[in-house]
Amino acid sequence: MASHSLWSLSLGLLMFAVAALAAAPKKAVDVPFGRNYVPTWAFDHIKYLNGGSEIQLLLDNYTGTGFQSKGSYLFGHFSMHLKLVGGDSAGTVTAFYLSSQNSEHDEIDFEFLGNRTGQPYILQTNVYTGGKGDKEQRIFLWFDPTKDFHTYSILWNLYQIVFFVDDIPIRAFKNSKDLGVKFPFNQPMKLYSSLWNADDWATRGGLEKTDWSKAPFVASYRGFHIDGCEASVNANICDTQGKRWWDQKQFQDLDKFQWRRLRWVRSKYTIYNYCTDQTRYPTPPPECKRDRDI
């Protein structure tokens, strides 16, 4: 009996130790829209529902709209519940992203590229550093993102950027400065979201145009969540570095389960990865091996 108890205790300690190596992000704490965000343009194209806990962005007559966070942040965890434009959404782009505010800006992007009725949405992610991106990855989703709300999140710390869909990692971009790859680390960013017309490129490279007879196009948002190090736009260091939950050792890498889920996404749903585009990059960029993209 004693040996059984000892074995159980040892197993429990082992499981605790393994769990401590990495962890899923904390559950988002949602706040009303007006607490953290303000509209950015075309205010009359934003509808407020349920006391501000839900908003809708409208796109019609070539006029879209968007919103941004009140503050700027240097690292953190950011998430939003989105329900994308339903029906024929070709030519439209719904975006959820972080961006700094200068000519050589940093940016971390979710972009949802609309499509003709019956065709799947494409989710494009990208990372810009010093004003340069060219790190696109595209996937299909394993659900219909127009039927219900789903959670899209960004975990950004000094070690990695991770894109999540419903807590499933779909991309990891590691800090590879030691390999000569720029990484966003010293430009505070605001959080933005927008709905706009991009029929010059968004759907089949611009071959499919927006059908304005289907307007207005509507994207819905809930769960406005920010847990980041708030900083002035001129700051280049987080004064709480190393003290927040998203800055701890277990968030410096994905755990084995998360890597397995990421491999599942890559194997079944990835339709484009810049790391494997030999036309653009005959020699894969140096970060690709560290990010396990090749």
Coordinates of N, CA and C in Angstrom, one line a residue, residues 38-225:
V38 N -11.3 52.0 -29.4 CA -12.0 53.1 -29.9 C -12.1 52.9 -31.4
P39 N -13.2 53.4 -32.0 CA -13.3 53.3 -33.5 C -12.2 54.1 -34.2
T40 N -11.9 53.7 -35.4 CA -10.8 54.4 -36.1 C -11.3 55.2 -37.3
W41 N -12.3 54.7 -38.0 CA -12.9 55.5 -39.2 C -14.3 55.0 -39.5
A42 N -15.0 55.8 -40.3 CA -16.4 55.4 -40.7 C -17.2 54.9 -39.5
F43 N -17.3 55.8 -38.5 CA -18.0 55.4 -37.3 C -19.4 54.9 -37.5
D44 N -20.1 55.4 -38.6 CA -21.5 55.0 -38.8 C -21.5 53.6 -39.4
H45 N -20.4 53.0 -39.6 CA -20.4 51.6 -40.1 C -20.1 50.6 -39.0
I46 N -20.2 51.1 -37.7 CA -20.0 50.2 -36.5 C -21.4 50.2 -35.8
K47 N -21.8 49.0 -35.5 CA -23.0 48.8 -34.7 C -22.7 48.2 -33.4
Y48 N -23.3 48.7 -32.3 CA -23.0 48.2 -30.9 C -24.2 47.4 -30.5
L49 N -23.9 46.2 -30.0 CA -25.0 45.3 -29.5 C -24.7 44.9 -28.1
N50 N -25.8 44.5 -27.4 CA -25.7 43.9 -26.0 C -24.8 44.8 -25.1
G51 N -25.1 46.1 -25.1 CA -24.4 47.0 -24.2 C -23.0 47.2 -24.4
G52 N -22.5 46.9 -25.7 CA -21.1 47.1 -26.0 C -20.3 45.9 -25.9
S53 N -20.9 44.7 -25.5 CA -20.2 43.5 -25.4 C -20.0 42.8 -26.8
E54 N -20.7 43.3 -27.8 CA -20.6 42.8 -29.1 C -20.7 44.0 -30.1
I55 N -19.9 44.0 -31.1 CA -20.0 45.0 -32.2 C -20.0 44.3 -33.5
Q56 N -20.5 45.1 -34.5 CA -20.5 44.6 -35.9 C -19.8 45.7 -36.8
L57 N -18.9 45.2 -37.6 CA -18.3 46.1 -38.6 C -19.1 45.9 -39.9
L58 N -19.4 47.0 -40.6 CA -20.1 46.9 -41.9 C -19.3 47.4 -43.0
L59 N -19.4 46.8 -44.2 CA -18.7 47.2 -45.4 C -19.7 47.3 -46.5
D60 N -19.8 48.5 -47.1 CA -20.7 48.7 -48.2 C -20.2 50.0 -49.0
N61 N -20.5 50.0 -50.3 CA -20.1 51.1 -51.2 C -18.7 51.5 -51.0
Y62 N -17.8 50.4 -51.0 CA -16.4 50.6 -50.9 C -15.9 51.2 -49.5
T63 N -16.8 51.4 -48.6 CA -16.4 52.0 -47.3 C -16.5 50.9 -46.2
G64 N -15.3 50.6 -45.6 CA -15.2 49.7 -44.5 C -15.1 50.5 -43.2
T65 N -14.6 49.8 -42.2 CA -14.4 50.5 -40.9 C -13.5 49.6 -40.0
G66 N -13.2 50.1 -38.9 CA -12.3 49.4 -38.0 C -12.2 50.0 -36.6
F67 N -11.5 49.4 -35.7 CA -11.2 50.0 -34.4 C -9.8 49.6 -34.0
Q68 N -9.3 50.3 -32.9 CA -8.0 50.1 -32.4 C -8.0 50.2 -30.9
S69 N -7.0 49.6 -30.3 CA -6.9 49.7 -28.8 C -6.5 51.1 -28.4
K70 N -6.9 51.5 -27.2 CA -6.5 52.9 -26.8 C -5.0 52.9 -26.4
G71 N -4.5 51.8 -25.9 CA -3.1 51.8 -25.5 C -2.2 51.1 -26.5
S72 N -0.9 51.2 -26.3 CA 0.1 50.5 -27.0 C 0.8 49.5 -26.1
Y73 N 1.2 48.3 -26.6 CA 1.7 47.2 -25.8 C 3.0 46.7 -26.3
L74 N 3.9 46.3 -25.4 CA 5.1 45.7 -25.7 C 5.1 44.3 -25.1
F75 N 4.7 43.3 -25.9 CA 4.4 41.9 -25.5 C 3.1 41.8 -24.8
G76 N 2.6 40.5 -24.8 CA 1.4 40.2 -24.1 C 0.6 39.1 -24.8
H77 N -0.7 39.0 -24.4 CA -1.6 38.0 -24.9 C -2.9 38.8 -25.3
F78 N -3.3 38.6 -26.6 CA -4.4 39.4 -27.2 C -5.3 38.4 -27.9
S79 N -6.6 38.6 -27.7 CA -7.6 37.7 -28.3 C -8.9 38.4 -28.6
M80 N -9.6 37.8 -29.5 CA -10.9 38.3 -30.0 C -11.8 37.1 -30.4
H81 N -13.1 37.2 -30.1 CA -14.0 36.3 -30.7 C -14.6 36.9 -32.0
L82 N -14.5 36.2 -33.1 CA -15.0 36.7 -34.4 C -15.9 35.8 -35.0
K83 N -16.9 36.3 -35.7 CA -17.8 35.6 -36.6 C -17.7 36.4 -37.9
L84 N -17.1 35.7 -39.0 CA -16.8 36.3 -40.2 C -18.0 36.5 -41.1
V85 N -17.7 37.4 -42.2 CA -18.7 37.7 -43.2 C -19.3 36.4 -43.8
G86 N -20.6 36.2 -43.8 CA -21.2 35.0 -44.3 C -21.5 35.2 -45.8
G87 N -21.9 34.1 -46.5 CA -22.3 34.1 -47.8 C -21.1 34.4 -48.8
D88 N -21.4 35.2 -49.8 CA -20.4 35.6 -50.8 C -19.6 36.7 -50.3
S89 N -18.4 36.4 -49.8 CA -17.5 37.4 -49.2 C -16.3 37.7 -50.0
A90 N -16.3 37.2 -51.3 CA -15.1 37.4 -52.2 C -14.7 38.9 -52.2
G91 N -13.4 39.2 -52.1 CA -12.9 40.5 -52.2 C -12.8 41.2 -50.9
T92 N -13.4 40.7 -49.8 CA -13.4 41.3 -48.5 C -12.2 40.7 -47.7
V93 N -11.7 41.6 -46.8 CA -10.7 41.1 -45.8 C -11.1 41.6 -44.4
T94 N -11.2 40.6 -43.5 CA -11.4 40.9 -42.1 C -10.0 40.8 -41.4
A95 N -9.6 41.8 -40.7 CA -8.2 41.7 -40.2 C -8.2 41.9 -38.7
F96 N -7.3 41.2 -38.0 CA -7.1 41.3 -36.6 C -5.6 41.3 -36.4
Y97 N -5.0 42.4 -35.9 CA -3.6 42.5 -36.0 C -3.0 43.5 -34.9
L98 N -1.7 43.3 -34.7 CA -0.9 44.3 -33.9 C 0.0 45.0 -34.8
S99 N 0.1 46.3 -34.6 CA 1.0 47.1 -35.4 C 1.6 48.3 -34.6
S100 N 2.9 48.6 -34.9 CA 3.4 49.8 -34.4 C 3.2 51.0 -35.3
Q101 N 3.7 52.2 -35.1 CA 3.2 53.3 -35.8 C 4.3 54.2 -36.3
N102 N 5.1 53.6 -37.2 CA 6.2 54.4 -37.9 C 6.4 53.7 -39.2
S103 N 7.3 54.4 -40.0 CA 7.5 53.9 -41.4 C 8.2 52.6 -41.4
E104 N 9.0 52.2 -40.4 CA 9.6 50.9 -40.3 C 9.0 50.1 -39.2
H105 N 7.7 49.9 -39.4 CA 6.8 49.3 -38.3 C 7.0 47.8 -38.2
D106 N 6.6 47.4 -37.0 CA 6.5 45.9 -36.8 C 5.0 45.6 -36.8
E107 N 4.6 44.4 -37.2 CA 3.2 44.0 -37.3 C 3.1 42.5 -37.2
I108 N 2.0 42.1 -36.5 CA 1.6 40.7 -36.4 C 0.2 40.5 -36.8
D109 N 0.0 39.7 -37.9 CA -1.3 39.8 -38.7 C -2.1 38.5 -38.6
F110 N -3.4 38.6 -38.3 CA -4.4 37.6 -38.8 C -5.2 38.3 -39.9
E111 N -5.3 37.7 -41.1 CA -6.1 38.3 -42.2 C -7.0 37.2 -42.7
F112 N -8.3 37.4 -42.8 CA -9.3 36.4 -43.2 C -9.7 36.9 -44.6
L113 N -9.4 36.1 -45.6 CA -9.6 36.4 -47.0 C -10.9 35.8 -47.5
G114 N -11.9 36.6 -47.8 CA -13.2 36.2 -48.2 C -13.2 35.3 -49.5
N115 N -14.3 34.6 -49.8 CA -14.4 33.8 -51.0 C -15.8 33.7 -51.4
R116 N -16.0 33.1 -52.6 CA -17.3 32.9 -53.1 C -18.1 32.0 -52.3
T117 N -19.4 32.1 -52.3 CA -20.3 31.2 -51.5 C -20.0 29.7 -51.8
G118 N -19.8 29.0 -50.7 CA -19.5 27.6 -50.8 C -18.0 27.3 -50.8
Q119 N -17.2 28.3 -51.0 CA -15.7 28.0 -50.9 C -15.2 28.4 -49.5
P120 N -14.2 27.8 -49.1 CA -13.7 28.1 -47.7 C -12.9 29.4 -47.6
Y121 N -13.0 30.0 -46.4 CA -12.2 31.1 -46.1 C -10.7 30.7 -46.1
I122 N -9.9 31.7 -46.4 CA -8.4 31.5 -46.2 C -8.0 32.4 -45.1
L123 N -7.3 31.8 -44.1 CA -6.6 32.6 -43.0 C -5.2 32.8 -43.3
Q124 N -4.8 34.0 -43.5 CA -3.4 34.3 -43.7 C -2.8 35.0 -42.5
T125 N -1.6 34.5 -42.1 CA -0.8 35.1 -41.1 C 0.5 35.7 -41.6
N126 N 1.0 36.7 -41.0 CA 2.3 37.3 -41.4 C 2.9 38.1 -40.3
V127 N 4.2 38.2 -40.3 CA 5.0 38.9 -39.3 C 5.9 40.0 -40.1
Y128 N 5.7 41.2 -39.7 CA 6.5 42.3 -40.2 C 7.5 42.7 -39.2
T129 N 8.7 43.0 -39.6 CA 9.7 43.6 -38.7 C 10.5 44.7 -39.5
G130 N 10.6 45.9 -38.9 CA 11.3 46.9 -39.6 C 10.7 47.3 -40.9
G131 N 9.3 47.1 -41.0 CA 8.6 47.5 -42.2 C 8.6 46.4 -43.3
K132 N 9.2 45.3 -43.1 CA 9.3 44.2 -44.1 C 8.6 43.0 -43.6
G133 N 7.7 42.4 -44.4 CA 7.0 41.2 -44.1 C 7.5 40.0 -44.9
D134 N 6.7 39.6 -45.9 CA 7.1 38.5 -46.8 C 7.3 37.2 -46.0
K135 N 6.5 37.0 -45.0 CA 6.5 35.8 -44.2 C 5.1 35.2 -44.1
E136 N 4.4 35.2 -45.2 CA 3.0 34.7 -45.3 C 2.9 33.2 -45.1
Q137 N 1.9 32.8 -44.3 CA 1.4 31.5 -44.3 C -0.1 31.5 -44.5
R138 N -0.7 30.5 -45.2 CA -2.1 30.5 -45.4 C -2.6 29.1 -45.1
I139 N -3.8 29.1 -44.4 CA -4.4 27.8 -44.1 C -5.9 27.9 -44.4
F140 N -6.6 26.8 -44.6 CA -8.0 26.6 -44.5 C -8.3 26.3 -43.0
L141 N -9.5 26.7 -42.6 CA -10.0 26.4 -41.2 C -10.7 25.1 -41.2
W142 N -10.8 24.4 -40.1 CA -11.5 23.1 -40.0 C -12.9 23.2 -39.6
F143 N -13.5 24.4 -39.7 CA -14.8 24.7 -39.4 C -15.3 25.9 -40.2
D144 N -16.6 26.2 -40.2 CA -17.1 27.3 -41.0 C -17.1 28.5 -40.0
P145 N -16.2 29.5 -40.3 CA -16.0 30.6 -39.4 C -17.1 31.7 -39.5
T146 N -18.1 31.4 -40.4 CA -19.2 32.4 -40.5 C -20.5 32.0 -39.7
K147 N -20.5 30.7 -39.1 CA -21.6 30.2 -38.5 C -21.7 30.6 -37.0
D148 N -20.5 30.7 -36.4 CA -20.5 31.0 -35.0 C -19.2 31.8 -34.6
F149 N -19.1 32.2 -33.4 CA -17.9 32.9 -32.9 C -16.8 31.9 -32.6
H150 N -15.6 32.2 -33.0 CA -14.4 31.5 -32.7 C -13.3 32.4 -32.2
T151 N -12.4 31.9 -31.4 CA -11.4 32.7 -30.7 C -10.1 32.7 -31.4
Y152 N -9.6 33.9 -31.7 CA -8.3 34.0 -32.4 C -7.4 34.8 -31.5
S153 N -6.2 34.3 -31.3 CA -5.3 34.9 -30.2 C -3.9 35.0 -30.7
I154 N -3.2 35.9 -30.1 CA -1.8 36.1 -30.4 C -1.0 36.1 -29.0
L155 N -0.1 35.3 -28.9 CA 0.9 35.3 -27.7 C 2.2 35.8 -28.2
W156 N 2.6 36.9 -27.6 CA 3.9 37.6 -28.1 C 4.7 37.9 -26.9
N157 N 5.9 37.3 -26.8 CA 6.8 37.6 -25.8 C 8.2 37.7 -26.4
L158 N 9.3 37.8 -25.6 CA 10.6 38.0 -26.1 C 11.1 36.7 -26.8
Y159 N 10.4 35.6 -26.7 CA 11.0 34.3 -27.2 C 10.2 33.8 -28.4
Q160 N 9.0 34.2 -28.5 CA 8.2 33.6 -29.7 C 6.9 34.4 -29.9
I161 N 6.4 34.3 -31.1 CA 5.0 34.7 -31.4 C 4.2 33.5 -31.8
V162 N 3.1 33.3 -31.2 CA 2.3 32.1 -31.5 C 0.9 32.6 -31.8
F163 N 0.4 32.1 -33.0 CA -1.0 32.4 -33.4 C -1.9 31.2 -33.0
F164 N -3.0 31.4 -32.4 CA -3.9 30.4 -31.9 C -5.3 30.6 -32.6
V165 N -5.9 29.5 -32.9 CA -7.3 29.5 -33.2 C -8.0 28.5 -32.3
D166 N -8.9 29.0 -31.5 CA -9.6 28.2 -30.4 C -8.6 27.4 -29.6
D167 N -7.5 28.1 -29.2 CA -6.4 27.6 -28.4 C -5.6 26.5 -29.1
I168 N -5.8 26.3 -30.4 CA -4.9 25.4 -31.2 C -3.9 26.3 -31.9
P169 N -2.6 26.0 -31.6 CA -1.6 26.8 -32.3 C -1.5 26.5 -33.8
I170 N -1.6 27.5 -34.6 CA -1.5 27.3 -36.1 C -0.2 27.8 -36.6
R171 N 0.5 28.5 -35.8 CA 1.8 29.0 -36.3 C 2.7 29.5 -35.1
A172 N 4.0 29.2 -35.2 CA 4.9 29.7 -34.2 C 6.1 30.4 -34.9
F173 N 6.4 31.6 -34.5 CA 7.5 32.3 -35.1 C 8.5 32.6 -33.9
K174 N 9.6 31.9 -33.9 CA 10.5 32.0 -32.8 C 11.4 33.2 -33.0
N175 N 12.0 33.7 -31.9 CA 13.0 34.8 -31.9 C 14.3 34.1 -32.4
S176 N 14.7 34.5 -33.6 CA 15.9 34.0 -34.3 C 16.9 35.1 -34.5
K177 N 16.9 36.1 -33.6 CA 17.9 37.2 -33.8 C 19.3 36.7 -33.9
D178 N 19.6 35.6 -33.2 CA 21.0 35.0 -33.3 C 21.3 34.4 -34.7
L179 N 20.3 34.2 -35.5 CA 20.4 33.8 -36.9 C 20.4 34.9 -37.9
G180 N 20.3 36.1 -37.4 CA 20.2 37.3 -38.2 C 18.9 37.7 -38.7
V181 N 17.8 37.1 -38.0 CA 16.4 37.3 -38.4 C 15.8 38.4 -37.4
K182 N 15.3 39.4 -38.0 CA 14.7 40.4 -37.1 C 13.4 39.9 -36.4
F183 N 13.2 40.4 -35.2 CA 12.1 39.9 -34.3 C 11.5 41.2 -33.7
P184 N 10.2 41.3 -33.6 CA 9.6 42.5 -33.0 C 9.8 42.4 -31.5
F185 N 10.6 43.4 -31.0 CA 10.9 43.4 -29.5 C 11.0 44.8 -28.9
N186 N 11.1 45.8 -29.7 CA 11.3 47.1 -29.1 C 10.3 48.2 -29.6
Q187 N 9.3 47.8 -30.3 CA 8.3 48.8 -30.8 C 6.9 48.5 -30.2
P188 N 6.4 49.3 -29.3 CA 5.1 49.0 -28.8 C 4.0 49.0 -29.9
M189 N 3.0 48.2 -29.8 CA 2.0 48.0 -30.9 C 0.6 48.2 -30.3
K190 N -0.2 48.8 -31.1 CA -1.6 48.8 -30.8 C -2.3 47.6 -31.5
L191 N -3.5 47.3 -30.9 CA -4.3 46.2 -31.5 C -5.3 46.8 -32.4
Y192 N -5.4 46.2 -33.6 CA -6.4 46.8 -34.6 C -7.3 45.7 -35.1
S193 N -8.5 46.0 -35.6 CA -9.3 45.1 -36.4 C -10.0 46.0 -37.4
S194 N -10.3 45.4 -38.6 CA -10.9 46.1 -39.6 C -11.6 45.2 -40.6
L195 N -12.5 45.8 -41.3 CA -13.2 45.1 -42.4 C -13.2 46.0 -43.6
W196 N -12.6 45.5 -44.7 CA -12.3 46.4 -45.9 C -12.3 45.7 -47.2
N197 N -12.4 46.5 -48.3 CA -12.4 45.9 -49.6 C -11.0 45.8 -50.1
A198 N -10.7 44.6 -50.6 CA -9.3 44.3 -51.1 C -9.4 43.4 -52.3
D199 N -10.4 43.7 -53.2 CA -10.7 42.8 -54.3 C -9.6 42.9 -55.4
D200 N -8.6 43.7 -55.2 CA -7.4 43.7 -56.1 C -6.5 42.6 -55.9
W201 N -6.6 41.9 -54.7 CA -5.7 40.8 -54.4 C -6.3 39.7 -53.5
A202 N -7.3 39.9 -52.8 CA -7.7 39.0 -51.7 C -8.2 37.7 -52.1
T203 N -9.0 37.6 -53.2 CA -9.6 36.4 -53.6 C -9.0 35.9 -55.0
R204 N -8.4 34.8 -55.0 CA -7.7 34.3 -56.2 C -6.9 35.4 -56.9
G205 N -6.1 36.0 -56.0 CA -5.1 37.0 -56.6 C -5.8 38.2 -57.2
G206 N -7.1 38.5 -56.9 CA -7.8 39.6 -57.5 C -8.7 39.3 -58.6
L207 N -8.7 38.0 -59.0 CA -9.6 37.5 -60.1 C -11.1 37.6 -59.8
E208 N -11.4 37.4 -58.5 CA -12.7 37.4 -58.0 C -13.0 38.8 -57.3
K209 N -13.9 39.5 -57.9 CA -14.2 40.9 -57.4 C -15.4 40.9 -56.4
T210 N -15.4 41.9 -55.6 CA -16.5 42.1 -54.6 C -17.8 42.3 -55.3
D211 N -18.8 41.5 -54.9 CA -20.2 41.7 -55.5 C -21.0 42.6 -54.6
W212 N -21.0 43.9 -54.9 CA -21.6 44.9 -54.1 C -23.1 44.8 -53.9
S213 N -23.7 43.9 -54.8 CA -25.2 43.7 -54.6 C -25.4 42.9 -53.3
K214 N -24.4 42.3 -52.8 CA -24.5 41.5 -51.5 C -24.3 42.3 -50.3
A215 N -23.9 43.6 -50.5 CA -23.6 44.4 -49.3 C -24.9 44.8 -48.6
P216 N -24.8 45.1 -47.3 CA -23.6 45.3 -46.5 C -23.0 43.9 -46.1
F217 N -21.7 43.9 -46.0 CA -21.0 42.7 -45.5 C -20.7 43.0 -44.0
V218 N -20.9 42.0 -43.2 CA -20.9 42.2 -41.7 C -20.0 41.2 -41.1
A219 N -19.1 41.7 -40.2 CA -18.2 40.8 -39.4 C -18.5 41.2 -37.9
S220 N -18.7 40.2 -37.1 CA -19.1 40.4 -35.7 C -18.0 40.1 -34.7
Y221 N -17.9 40.9 -33.6 CA -16.8 40.7 -32.6 C -17.4 40.7 -31.2
R222 N -16.8 39.8 -30.4 CA -17.0 39.8 -29.0 C -15.7 39.5 -28.3
G223 N -15.7 39.5 -27.0 CA -14.6 39.0 -26.2 C -13.3 39.9 -26.4
F224 N -13.4 41.2 -26.2 CA -12.3 42.1 -26.4 C -11.3 41.9 -25.2
H225 N -10.2 41.3 -25.5 CA -9.2 40.9 -24.4 C -7.8 41.4 -24.7

